[in-house]
Short mmCIF file of C-alpha atoms in Angstrom, two decimals:
data_model
loop_
_atom_site.label_atom_id
_atom_site.label_comp_id
_atom_site.label_asym_id
_atom_site.label_seq_id
_atom_site.Cartn_x
_atom_site.Cartn_y
_atom_site.Cartn_z
CA MET A 347 0.00 0.00 0.00
CA THR A 348 1.28 3.48 -0.83
CA ALA A 349 0.05 6.81 0.44
CA VAL A 350 -0.64 9.50 -2.14
CA GLN A 351 1.89 12.34 -2.24
CA GLU A 352 0.67 15.86 -1.50
CA ASP A 353 1.49 17.00 -5.04
CA SER A 354 -0.10 13.98 -6.69
CA GLY A 355 -2.58 14.44 -9.46
CA VAL A 356 -3.05 13.87 -13.14
CA LEU A 357 0.28 13.78 -14.96
CA ALA A 358 0.88 13.19 -18.66
CA GLY A 359 3.80 11.02 -19.70
CA GLU A 360 6.39 11.02 -22.48
CA ARG A 361 4.75 11.61 -25.84
CA ARG A 362 7.73 10.45 -27.93
CA MET A 363 8.79 6.95 -28.92
CA LEU A 364 12.26 5.41 -28.63
CA ILE A 365 13.64 4.12 -31.93
CA ASP A 366 17.31 3.30 -32.51
CA GLY A 367 18.45 5.23 -29.45
CA GLU A 368 16.53 8.43 -30.18
CA LEU A 369 13.31 9.84 -28.72
CA VAL A 370 11.23 10.64 -31.80
CA GLU A 371 7.78 11.66 -32.95
CA ALA A 372 5.75 9.30 -35.12
CA ALA A 373 6.33 9.41 -38.86
CA GLY A 374 4.22 12.36 -40.00
CA GLY A 375 3.93 13.69 -36.45
CA ALA A 376 0.52 12.16 -35.69
CA THR A 377 -0.62 11.76 -32.06
CA PHE A 378 -3.59 10.22 -30.27
CA ASP A 379 -5.40 11.25 -27.09
CA VAL A 380 -4.94 9.63 -23.69
CA GLU A 381 -7.89 9.76 -21.29
CA HIS A 382 -8.02 9.68 -17.49
CA PRO A 383 -10.75 7.11 -16.73
CA ALA A 384 -11.70 8.70 -13.41
CA SER A 385 -12.52 12.07 -15.01
CA GLU A 386 -13.38 11.01 -18.58
CA GLN A 387 -11.11 13.85 -19.72
CA VAL A 388 -8.31 13.86 -22.29
CA VAL A 389 -5.15 14.59 -20.30
CA GLY A 390 -2.43 14.35 -22.94
CA VAL A 391 -1.26 12.71 -26.14
CA ALA A 392 1.13 10.01 -27.31
CA ALA A 393 2.90 9.47 -30.62
CA ASP A 394 0.67 7.56 -33.04
CA GLY A 395 3.27 5.25 -34.54
CA THR A 396 2.86 3.69 -37.96
CA VAL A 397 3.77 0.42 -39.63
CA ASP A 398 6.82 2.25 -40.99
CA ASP A 399 7.81 3.21 -37.43
CA ILE A 400 7.56 -0.40 -36.27
CA GLY A 401 9.64 -1.40 -39.30
CA ARG A 402 12.36 1.11 -38.36
CA ALA A 403 12.36 -0.15 -34.77
CA VAL A 404 12.62 -3.78 -35.85
CA GLY A 405 15.44 -2.88 -38.24
CA ALA A 406 17.32 -1.15 -35.42
CA ALA A 407 16.84 -4.13 -33.10
CA ARG A 408 17.95 -6.56 -35.80
CA ARG A 409 21.11 -4.56 -36.51
CA ALA A 410 21.91 -4.16 -32.81
CA PHE A 411 21.61 -7.90 -32.25
CA ASP A 412 23.48 -9.01 -35.36
CA THR A 413 26.36 -6.52 -35.26
CA GLY A 414 26.62 -5.32 -31.66
CA ASP A 415 28.13 -6.83 -28.50
CA TRP A 416 24.93 -6.85 -26.43
CA ALA A 417 24.31 -10.59 -26.85
CA HIS A 418 27.89 -11.46 -25.86
CA ASP A 419 28.71 -9.10 -22.96
CA LEU A 420 26.90 -10.29 -19.84
CA GLU A 421 28.72 -7.90 -17.49
CA PHE A 422 27.77 -4.92 -19.64
CA ARG A 423 24.13 -6.04 -19.67
CA PHE A 424 24.25 -6.31 -15.88
CA HIS A 425 25.76 -2.82 -15.63
CA CYS A 426 23.04 -1.32 -17.84
CA LEU A 427 20.15 -3.03 -16.07
CA MET A 428 21.42 -1.95 -12.66
CA GLN A 429 21.55 1.60 -14.05
CA LEU A 430 17.94 1.17 -15.11
CA HIS A 431 16.95 -0.13 -11.68
CA ALA A 432 18.45 2.93 -9.98
CA ALA A 433 16.83 5.30 -12.48
CA LEU A 434 13.38 3.74 -12.07
CA GLU A 435 13.71 3.85 -8.29
CA ALA A 436 14.57 7.56 -8.45
CA ASP A 437 11.65 8.27 -10.81
CA LYS A 438 9.03 6.03 -9.20
CA GLU A 439 6.73 8.80 -7.92
CA ARG A 440 6.47 10.26 -11.42
CA LEU A 441 5.79 6.77 -12.76
CA ARG A 442 3.12 6.25 -10.08
CA ARG A 443 1.27 9.43 -11.03
CA ILE A 444 1.38 8.51 -14.71
CA LEU A 445 0.07 5.03 -13.93
CA VAL A 446 -2.89 6.34 -11.93
CA THR A 447 -3.55 8.92 -14.66
CA GLU A 448 -3.78 6.50 -17.58
CA VAL A 449 -5.13 3.36 -15.81
CA GLY A 450 -7.24 4.76 -12.95
CA CYS A 451 -5.56 2.30 -10.58
CA PRO A 452 -6.07 3.49 -6.98
CA VAL A 453 -2.87 4.96 -5.57
CA THR A 454 -3.37 2.78 -2.48
CA VAL A 455 -2.69 -0.39 -4.46
CA THR A 456 0.03 0.83 -6.83
CA GLY A 457 2.78 -1.00 -4.94
CA SER A 458 2.33 -4.14 -7.01
CA GLN A 459 2.41 -2.03 -10.18
CA ILE A 460 5.37 0.23 -9.32
CA GLU A 461 7.59 -1.05 -6.48
CA SER A 462 7.31 -4.71 -7.47
CA PRO A 463 8.37 -4.36 -11.12
CA ILE A 464 11.20 -1.99 -10.20
CA ALA A 465 12.50 -4.64 -7.80
CA GLU A 466 12.18 -7.23 -10.57
CA VAL A 467 14.66 -5.32 -12.74
CA LYS A 468 17.34 -5.95 -10.13
CA HIS A 469 16.20 -9.55 -9.67
CA TRP A 470 16.55 -10.35 -13.37
CA ALA A 471 19.90 -8.61 -13.61
CA GLU A 472 21.26 -10.74 -10.78
CA HIS A 473 19.53 -13.92 -11.97
CA ALA A 474 20.95 -13.62 -15.47
CA ARG A 475 24.41 -12.83 -14.14
CA SER A 476 24.50 -16.05 -12.10
CA PHE A 477 22.79 -18.25 -14.72
CA GLU A 478 24.91 -21.07 -16.17
CA TYR A 479 24.89 -20.61 -19.95
CA LEU A 480 27.13 -23.61 -20.78
CA VAL A 481 26.20 -26.83 -18.96
CA ASP A 482 28.24 -30.04 -19.16
CA THR A 483 25.83 -33.02 -19.10
CA GLY A 484 28.60 -35.59 -18.93
CA VAL A 485 29.61 -38.50 -21.16
CA HIS A 486 26.91 -40.36 -23.09
CA ASP A 487 27.12 -43.74 -24.82
CA THR A 488 26.34 -43.52 -28.54
CA GLN A 489 26.49 -45.86 -31.53
CA LEU A 490 29.67 -44.02 -32.56
CA GLY A 491 31.30 -44.36 -29.16
CA PRO A 492 31.26 -42.18 -26.04
CA ALA A 493 30.53 -38.48 -26.51
CA ARG A 494 30.52 -35.58 -24.11
CA ARG A 495 27.56 -33.25 -24.48
CA LYS A 496 27.17 -29.65 -23.44
CA LEU A 497 24.08 -27.45 -23.48
CA HIS A 498 24.62 -23.88 -24.61
CA TYR A 499 21.89 -21.36 -23.71
CA GLU A 500 21.96 -18.47 -26.18
CA PRO A 501 19.64 -15.51 -26.87
CA VAL A 502 16.75 -15.95 -29.30
CA GLY A 503 17.47 -12.70 -31.19
CA VAL A 504 14.94 -9.91 -31.72
CA VAL A 505 11.99 -10.08 -29.31
CA GLY A 506 8.76 -8.22 -29.99
CA ALA A 507 6.78 -7.49 -26.80
CA ILE A 508 3.09 -6.58 -27.00
CA THR A 509 1.61 -5.62 -23.64
CA PRO A 510 -1.89 -4.96 -22.22
CA TRP A 511 -3.39 -2.02 -20.37
CA ASN A 512 -4.46 -3.52 -17.04
CA VAL A 513 -1.02 -3.61 -15.32
CA PRO A 514 1.02 -1.85 -18.01
CA PHE A 515 4.22 -0.81 -16.27
CA TYR A 516 4.57 -4.18 -14.54
CA LEU A 517 4.07 -6.14 -17.77
CA ASN A 518 6.33 -3.82 -19.77
CA ILE A 519 9.05 -4.80 -17.28
CA ALA A 520 8.07 -8.49 -17.07
CA GLU A 521 8.09 -8.96 -20.85
CA THR A 522 11.24 -7.01 -21.71
CA ILE A 523 13.77 -7.11 -18.86
CA PRO A 524 14.33 -10.91 -18.81
CA ALA A 525 14.59 -10.78 -22.60
CA LEU A 526 17.21 -8.03 -22.43
CA MET A 527 19.25 -9.75 -19.73
CA ALA A 528 19.20 -12.97 -21.77
CA GLY A 529 21.02 -11.03 -24.52
CA ASN A 530 18.12 -10.26 -26.86
CA THR A 531 17.19 -6.93 -28.39
CA VAL A 532 13.60 -5.74 -27.92
CA VAL A 533 10.80 -3.82 -29.62
CA LEU A 534 8.01 -2.94 -27.18
CA LYS A 535 4.51 -2.13 -28.42
CA PRO A 536 2.51 -0.90 -25.39
CA ALA A 537 -1.28 -1.03 -25.21
CA GLN A 538 -3.20 1.73 -26.96
CA LEU A 539 -4.92 2.83 -23.74
CA THR A 540 -1.70 3.02 -21.71
CA PRO A 541 1.10 4.28 -23.98
CA TRP A 542 2.94 6.32 -21.35
CA SER A 543 3.88 3.33 -19.18
CA GLY A 544 5.91 2.22 -22.21
CA SER A 545 7.19 5.56 -23.51
CA GLU A 546 8.39 6.59 -20.04
CA LEU A 547 10.40 3.38 -19.84
CA GLY A 548 11.92 4.24 -23.21
CA ARG A 549 12.75 7.79 -22.09
CA ILE A 550 14.48 6.60 -18.93
CA ILE A 551 16.51 4.02 -20.86
CA ALA A 552 17.55 6.63 -23.43
CA GLU A 553 18.46 9.32 -20.91
CA GLN A 554 19.79 7.41 -17.92
CA THR A 555 21.40 4.15 -19.08
CA ASP A 556 24.21 3.02 -21.36
CA ILE A 557 21.96 0.59 -23.26
CA PRO A 558 23.15 0.91 -26.87
CA ALA A 559 21.01 2.31 -29.68
CA GLY A 560 18.63 -0.27 -31.12
CA VAL A 561 18.81 -2.68 -28.19
CA PHE A 562 15.54 -1.37 -26.70
CA ASN A 563 12.83 0.33 -28.78
CA VAL A 564 9.30 1.53 -27.96
CA VAL A 565 6.61 2.21 -30.55
CA THR A 566 3.28 3.57 -29.31
CA SER A 567 0.29 3.54 -31.62
CA ASN A 568 -3.49 3.74 -31.73
CA ALA A 569 -3.61 1.43 -34.76
CA ASN A 570 -4.11 -2.33 -34.46
CA GLU A 571 -2.12 -2.97 -37.63
CA VAL A 572 1.09 -1.79 -35.92
CA GLY A 573 1.04 -4.68 -33.46
CA ALA A 574 0.10 -7.04 -36.28
CA ALA A 575 3.08 -5.83 -38.32
CA LEU A 576 5.41 -6.54 -35.39
CA SER A 577 4.00 -10.07 -35.05
CA ALA A 578 4.43 -10.83 -38.74
CA ASP A 579 7.84 -9.25 -39.36
CA PRO A 580 10.29 -11.99 -40.44
CA ARG A 581 13.15 -10.11 -38.74
CA VAL A 582 11.52 -10.72 -35.35
CA ASP A 583 12.55 -14.05 -33.82
CA MET A 584 10.07 -14.16 -30.93
CA ILE A 585 6.84 -12.53 -29.80
CA THR A 586 5.86 -12.25 -26.14
CA PHE A 587 2.28 -11.17 -25.56
CA THR A 588 -0.13 -10.73 -22.67
CA GLY A 589 -3.78 -10.08 -23.46
CA SER A 590 -6.96 -11.61 -24.75
CA THR A 591 -7.15 -15.11 -26.15
CA ALA A 592 -8.66 -13.74 -29.38
CA THR A 593 -5.64 -11.50 -29.96
CA GLY A 594 -3.31 -14.35 -28.97
CA ARG A 595 -4.81 -16.49 -31.73
CA ALA A 596 -4.19 -13.68 -34.23
CA ILE A 597 -0.57 -13.35 -33.10
CA LEU A 598 -0.03 -17.09 -33.53
CA ALA A 599 -1.45 -16.90 -37.03
CA ALA A 600 0.68 -13.86 -37.92
CA GLY A 601 3.86 -15.59 -36.83
CA ALA A 602 3.06 -18.93 -38.42
CA SER A 603 4.71 -18.16 -41.77
CA THR A 604 8.08 -17.68 -40.06
CA VAL A 605 7.47 -20.32 -37.34
CA LYS A 606 8.16 -17.60 -34.80
CA LYS A 607 8.66 -18.56 -31.17
CA THR A 608 5.66 -17.26 -29.21
CA LEU A 609 5.15 -16.75 -25.48
CA LEU A 610 1.51 -16.08 -24.64
CA GLU A 611 -0.27 -15.21 -21.40
CA LEU A 612 -3.93 -15.07 -22.37
CA GLY A 613 -7.39 -14.90 -20.83
CA GLY A 614 -8.70 -16.59 -17.75
CA LYS A 615 -11.98 -17.59 -16.15
CA SER A 616 -10.66 -18.95 -12.89
CA ALA A 617 -12.79 -20.87 -10.40
CA HIS A 618 -12.55 -20.73 -6.62
CA ILE A 619 -13.76 -24.00 -5.10
CA VAL A 620 -14.87 -23.32 -1.52
CA LEU A 621 -15.19 -26.68 0.21
CA ASP A 622 -17.80 -27.37 2.87
CA ASP A 623 -15.24 -27.31 5.71
CA ALA A 624 -13.72 -23.95 4.71
CA ASP A 625 -13.53 -20.88 6.94
CA PHE A 626 -16.01 -18.68 5.07
CA GLY A 627 -15.14 -15.66 7.23
CA SER A 628 -11.59 -15.77 5.91
CA ALA A 629 -11.92 -17.11 2.38
CA LEU A 630 -14.92 -15.17 1.06
CA PRO A 631 -13.99 -11.57 2.06
CA MET A 632 -10.66 -12.17 0.32
CA ALA A 633 -12.54 -13.46 -2.76
CA ALA A 634 -14.62 -10.26 -2.78
CA MET A 635 -11.50 -8.12 -2.49
CA MET A 636 -9.83 -9.95 -5.39
CA ALA A 637 -12.92 -9.25 -7.53
CA CYS A 638 -12.89 -5.53 -6.84
CA VAL A 639 -9.27 -4.46 -6.46
CA MET A 640 -7.93 -3.17 -9.81
CA SER A 641 -11.63 -2.95 -10.75
CA GLY A 642 -11.59 -6.67 -11.48
CA GLN A 643 -9.25 -6.07 -14.43
CA SER A 644 -7.04 -9.08 -13.73
CA CYS A 645 -6.49 -12.24 -15.75
CA VAL A 646 -5.93 -14.41 -12.64
CA LEU A 647 -9.06 -13.23 -10.82
CA PRO A 648 -11.04 -16.23 -9.46
CA SER A 649 -14.30 -14.80 -10.74
CA ARG A 650 -16.36 -18.03 -10.49
CA ILE A 651 -17.14 -18.88 -6.87
CA LEU A 652 -18.31 -22.47 -6.34
CA LEU A 653 -20.12 -22.89 -3.02
CA PRO A 654 -21.34 -26.13 -1.39
CA ARG A 655 -25.12 -26.24 -1.51
CA SER A 656 -25.19 -27.05 2.21
CA ARG A 657 -23.71 -23.62 3.04
CA TYR A 658 -24.84 -21.69 -0.01
CA ASP A 659 -26.95 -18.97 1.61
CA GLU A 660 -24.33 -18.43 4.30
CA GLY A 661 -21.65 -17.91 1.69
CA LEU A 662 -23.78 -15.51 -0.34
CA GLY A 663 -24.35 -13.43 2.79
CA VAL A 664 -20.63 -13.08 3.51
CA LEU A 665 -19.84 -12.17 -0.10
CA LYS A 666 -22.68 -9.62 -0.25
CA ALA A 667 -21.53 -7.80 2.88
CA SER A 668 -17.94 -7.74 1.71
CA MET A 669 -18.72 -6.36 -1.73
CA GLU A 670 -21.16 -3.74 -0.47
CA ASN A 671 -18.52 -2.38 1.92
CA PHE A 672 -15.58 -2.40 -0.45
CA PRO A 673 -13.85 1.02 -0.64
CA MET A 674 -14.47 2.39 -4.13
CA GLY A 675 -14.00 5.86 -5.58
CA ASP A 676 -11.49 8.46 -6.71
CA PRO A 677 -8.18 6.64 -7.34
CA TRP A 678 -6.23 9.59 -5.92
CA THR A 679 -7.90 9.26 -2.50
CA PRO A 680 -5.87 7.07 -0.09
CA GLY A 681 -7.91 4.12 1.18
CA ASN A 682 -9.93 3.57 -1.98
CA MET A 683 -9.10 0.18 -3.50
CA GLN A 684 -11.44 0.08 -6.50
CA GLY A 685 -11.25 2.72 -9.19
CA PRO A 686 -12.96 3.03 -12.57
CA GLN A 687 -12.81 0.65 -15.50
CA ILE A 688 -10.14 1.65 -18.01
CA SER A 689 -12.57 3.09 -20.58
CA ARG A 690 -16.19 3.68 -21.53
CA THR A 691 -16.00 0.69 -23.86
CA GLN A 692 -14.77 -1.59 -21.11
CA ARG A 693 -17.51 -0.42 -18.73
CA GLU A 694 -20.14 -1.08 -21.38
CA LYS A 695 -18.74 -4.57 -21.90
CA VAL A 696 -18.92 -5.33 -18.16
CA LEU A 697 -22.46 -3.99 -17.83
CA GLY A 698 -23.50 -5.92 -20.93
CA LEU A 699 -22.19 -9.19 -19.49
CA ILE A 700 -24.01 -8.54 -16.21
CA ASP A 701 -27.23 -8.00 -18.18
CA SER A 702 -26.56 -11.21 -20.11
CA GLY A 703 -26.22 -13.09 -16.82
CA LEU A 704 -29.53 -11.79 -15.52
CA LYS A 705 -31.28 -12.69 -18.76
CA SER A 706 -29.89 -16.24 -18.53
CA GLY A 707 -31.43 -16.75 -15.09
CA ALA A 708 -28.78 -15.49 -12.65
CA ARG A 709 -30.00 -13.74 -9.50
CA LEU A 710 -28.65 -10.29 -8.66
CA ILE A 711 -27.51 -10.17 -5.02
CA THR A 712 -25.86 -6.74 -5.07
CA GLY A 713 -24.53 -4.16 -7.51
CA GLY A 714 -25.20 -4.56 -11.20
CA GLY A 715 -24.86 -1.00 -12.43
CA VAL A 716 -23.16 2.38 -12.19
CA PRO A 717 -22.79 3.77 -8.63
CA ASP A 718 -25.05 6.81 -8.07
CA GLN A 719 -22.37 8.62 -6.05
CA LEU A 720 -19.86 8.42 -8.92
CA PRO A 721 -21.61 9.89 -11.99
CA THR A 722 -18.27 10.87 -13.58
CA GLY A 723 -15.67 8.23 -14.35
CA TYR A 724 -16.11 4.73 -15.72
CA TYR A 725 -17.15 3.09 -12.46
CA VAL A 726 -19.08 -0.16 -12.02
CA GLN A 727 -20.60 -1.32 -8.74
CA PRO A 728 -19.11 -4.43 -7.14
CA THR A 729 -21.54 -7.03 -8.44
CA LEU A 730 -22.56 -10.43 -7.09
CA LEU A 731 -24.62 -12.85 -9.19
CA ALA A 732 -26.00 -16.08 -7.71
CA ASP A 733 -27.49 -19.26 -9.22
CA VAL A 734 -25.26 -18.93 -12.29
CA ALA A 735 -25.53 -21.87 -14.70
CA PRO A 736 -22.08 -23.33 -15.48
CA ASP A 737 -22.66 -23.19 -19.26
CA SER A 738 -24.06 -19.65 -19.38
CA ARG A 739 -22.18 -16.87 -21.12
CA ILE A 740 -21.52 -15.05 -17.83
CA ALA A 741 -19.85 -18.22 -16.49
CA GLN A 742 -17.80 -18.85 -19.62
CA GLU A 743 -16.66 -15.43 -20.85
CA GLU A 744 -13.94 -13.36 -19.18
CA ILE A 745 -15.60 -10.26 -17.73
CA PHE A 746 -12.62 -8.14 -16.63
CA GLY A 747 -14.73 -6.21 -14.16
CA PRO A 748 -15.71 -6.25 -10.45
CA VAL A 749 -18.12 -9.15 -10.86
CA LEU A 750 -18.37 -12.48 -9.04
CA THR A 751 -20.63 -15.31 -10.19
CA VAL A 752 -21.70 -17.97 -7.70
CA THR A 753 -22.72 -21.53 -8.57
CA PRO A 754 -23.76 -24.23 -6.08
CA TYR A 755 -22.45 -27.80 -6.10
CA ASP A 756 -23.18 -30.98 -4.16
CA THR A 757 -19.97 -33.05 -4.31
CA ASP A 758 -16.24 -32.48 -4.70
CA ASP A 759 -16.33 -34.26 -8.05
CA GLU A 760 -19.07 -31.94 -9.30
CA ALA A 761 -17.09 -28.89 -8.16
CA VAL A 762 -14.01 -30.03 -10.07
CA ALA A 763 -16.10 -30.72 -13.18
CA ILE A 764 -17.63 -27.23 -13.06
CA ALA A 765 -14.22 -25.63 -12.50
CA ASN A 766 -12.76 -27.45 -15.51
CA ASN A 767 -15.74 -26.55 -17.73
CA SER A 768 -13.91 -23.71 -19.51
CA ILE A 769 -11.71 -23.07 -22.52
CA TYR A 770 -9.38 -21.30 -20.08
CA GLY A 771 -6.91 -22.75 -17.60
CA LEU A 772 -4.84 -19.91 -16.17
CA SER A 773 -5.48 -20.06 -12.44
CA GLY A 774 -7.70 -21.43 -9.70
CA GLU A 775 -8.23 -21.49 -5.96
CA VAL A 776 -9.31 -23.96 -3.28
CA SER A 777 -10.36 -23.17 0.29
CA SER A 778 -10.58 -25.91 2.92
CA ALA A 779 -9.69 -26.60 6.55
CA ASP A 780 -8.11 -29.84 5.32
CA VAL A 781 -5.01 -28.92 3.30
CA ASP A 782 -4.53 -32.47 2.00
CA ARG A 783 -8.09 -32.45 0.69
CA ALA A 784 -7.47 -29.07 -0.93
CA VAL A 785 -4.28 -30.31 -2.59
CA SER A 786 -6.16 -33.34 -3.92
CA ILE A 787 -8.71 -30.99 -5.50
CA ALA A 788 -5.98 -28.66 -6.82
CA THR A 789 -4.20 -31.48 -8.64
CA ARG A 790 -7.41 -32.26 -10.54
CA MET A 791 -7.99 -28.67 -11.71
CA ARG A 792 -6.80 -28.12 -15.29
CA THR A 793 -4.99 -24.86 -14.64
CA GLY A 794 -1.42 -23.67 -14.69
CA ASN A 795 -1.60 -22.28 -11.16
CA VAL A 796 -3.65 -22.87 -8.02
CA THR A 797 -3.89 -20.95 -4.73
CA ILE A 798 -4.81 -22.85 -1.57
CA ASN A 799 -6.25 -20.97 1.40
CA GLY A 800 -5.04 -17.61 0.14
CA LYS A 801 -1.38 -18.59 -0.22
CA SER A 802 -0.50 -17.11 -3.58
CA HIS A 803 1.09 -19.15 -6.32
CA PHE A 804 2.41 -15.98 -7.97
CA GLY A 805 5.99 -14.81 -7.51
CA ILE A 806 9.10 -13.83 -9.44
CA ASP A 807 10.83 -17.09 -8.46
CA SER A 808 8.04 -19.47 -9.56
CA PRO A 809 6.91 -20.28 -13.12
CA PHE A 810 3.58 -18.79 -14.15
CA GLY A 811 1.67 -19.94 -17.21
CA GLY A 812 -1.67 -21.26 -18.37
CA THR A 813 -3.12 -24.40 -19.87
CA LYS A 814 -5.70 -24.82 -22.64
CA GLN A 815 -6.46 -21.44 -24.26
CA SER A 816 -4.88 -19.44 -21.46
CA GLY A 817 -1.45 -19.41 -23.01
CA LEU A 818 1.81 -20.97 -24.08
CA GLY A 819 5.03 -20.99 -22.06
CA TYR A 820 5.96 -19.41 -18.73
CA ARG A 821 6.91 -16.17 -17.08
CA ASN A 822 8.96 -15.94 -13.90
CA GLY A 823 11.29 -18.45 -12.31
CA THR A 824 14.19 -20.05 -14.15
CA GLN A 825 11.70 -21.51 -16.63
CA GLY A 826 10.52 -18.00 -17.45
CA PHE A 827 14.06 -16.80 -18.09
CA ILE A 828 14.83 -19.79 -20.32
CA GLU A 829 11.84 -18.86 -22.53
CA TYR A 830 14.04 -16.06 -23.95
CA LEU A 831 16.90 -18.46 -24.76
CA HIS A 832 17.57 -21.17 -27.32
CA ILE A 833 19.20 -24.38 -26.13
CA LYS A 834 21.96 -25.67 -28.37
CA THR A 835 23.23 -29.21 -27.72
CA ILE A 836 26.92 -29.63 -28.51
CA GLY A 837 28.40 -33.12 -28.98
CA MET A 838 32.15 -33.41 -28.60
CA PRO A 839 34.84 -36.05 -27.99
CA ALA A 840 34.64 -37.58 -24.55
#
């Protein structure tokens, strides 16, 4: 939690892009507006990059990788990333104000979006420095006699990073810093709604680090074809993307002609199985908080609550009280933990899905609309829907808003079946007084990650990735670092 500074308020970020070591306007000088979702006002502009701009950035990254020393000089990479860590730490209050301005994230909960990613820069610098890039696997018997084999971990090449708007600064760091420390060069395409969290990173790198020209590039744009051009460019060796499953499919298709390596963190529709022996007074208020903090704009949010029929009404009562008392309002006011949705379009999507749930037979327990006390800003009431059919649209489609659906079940097997009834498999949660029982349930859930009794699976030192249509590959942990490396097997005389 972070207290708001006395001078805090709306702050526009860097309007220029970083291409080949220079902070530049878009080709032709075009810009697009950036809106503060709590005021519905335009508060600044960003460079509206073109396909030509992305081409220039890719060309710079390709040249820097192929002809420079970045891929081969680990100590220099460490030096540059430690410079970046210090610069971000010194500039973090400016970054915080820009984040609240373009996202509407309450200042109270910006720690995970500012302090955490800044700390991760240092973590990845140190991790990469200590990583073993040449591993001797010993002598192996072969048909041609004994052979010693070594594994050489080497950078992929040019990495294109396409990031979303919900936690933009964090994901700009998470998708580019491990790639850089692995020896790759990078082109970052930030989300259209949150360009400054990317352009500010580019400005700081250009002005306060020794990272060579072309190694790190940022192209902001309001045009979808710019991200598509990055995905399809044959000079790009890898795409890392966080966002919707629909866009992930398009990125896979765009990279298919060059068989491009792709790292995807996509949508989620996570289920929280609350077993009949769980402590409802502990588990359910936390579930309500997770639904509302960040305005529910989180891919790992356990938005489907599965309650045992024997304690169904009790559970609904706890959830209702928690959601009706959740602190929501102006993101600049300390103590508020739910701000607005990112845009008018996103609010309309959330309200439309709530309406769809009601039409399909769900029962509205609380919320469901726009709060009367917040007529300005893209706010949505914390919303609780009961009696939600497992196959209904509201139970199957990612909402990305402060909405919980509740479905009853009779047996553990039924709960697992309902939880697994989804195209997604990013995350999940189990609550139970019996940890062994909870682990047994967790191992049957088809997800990449599971939380038991509120103990988070998420951390920089543990792999994070989804199953089914929630993604390909991993972030975090050693596995996440290796995603940005190729493994070359070398056979040699024993």
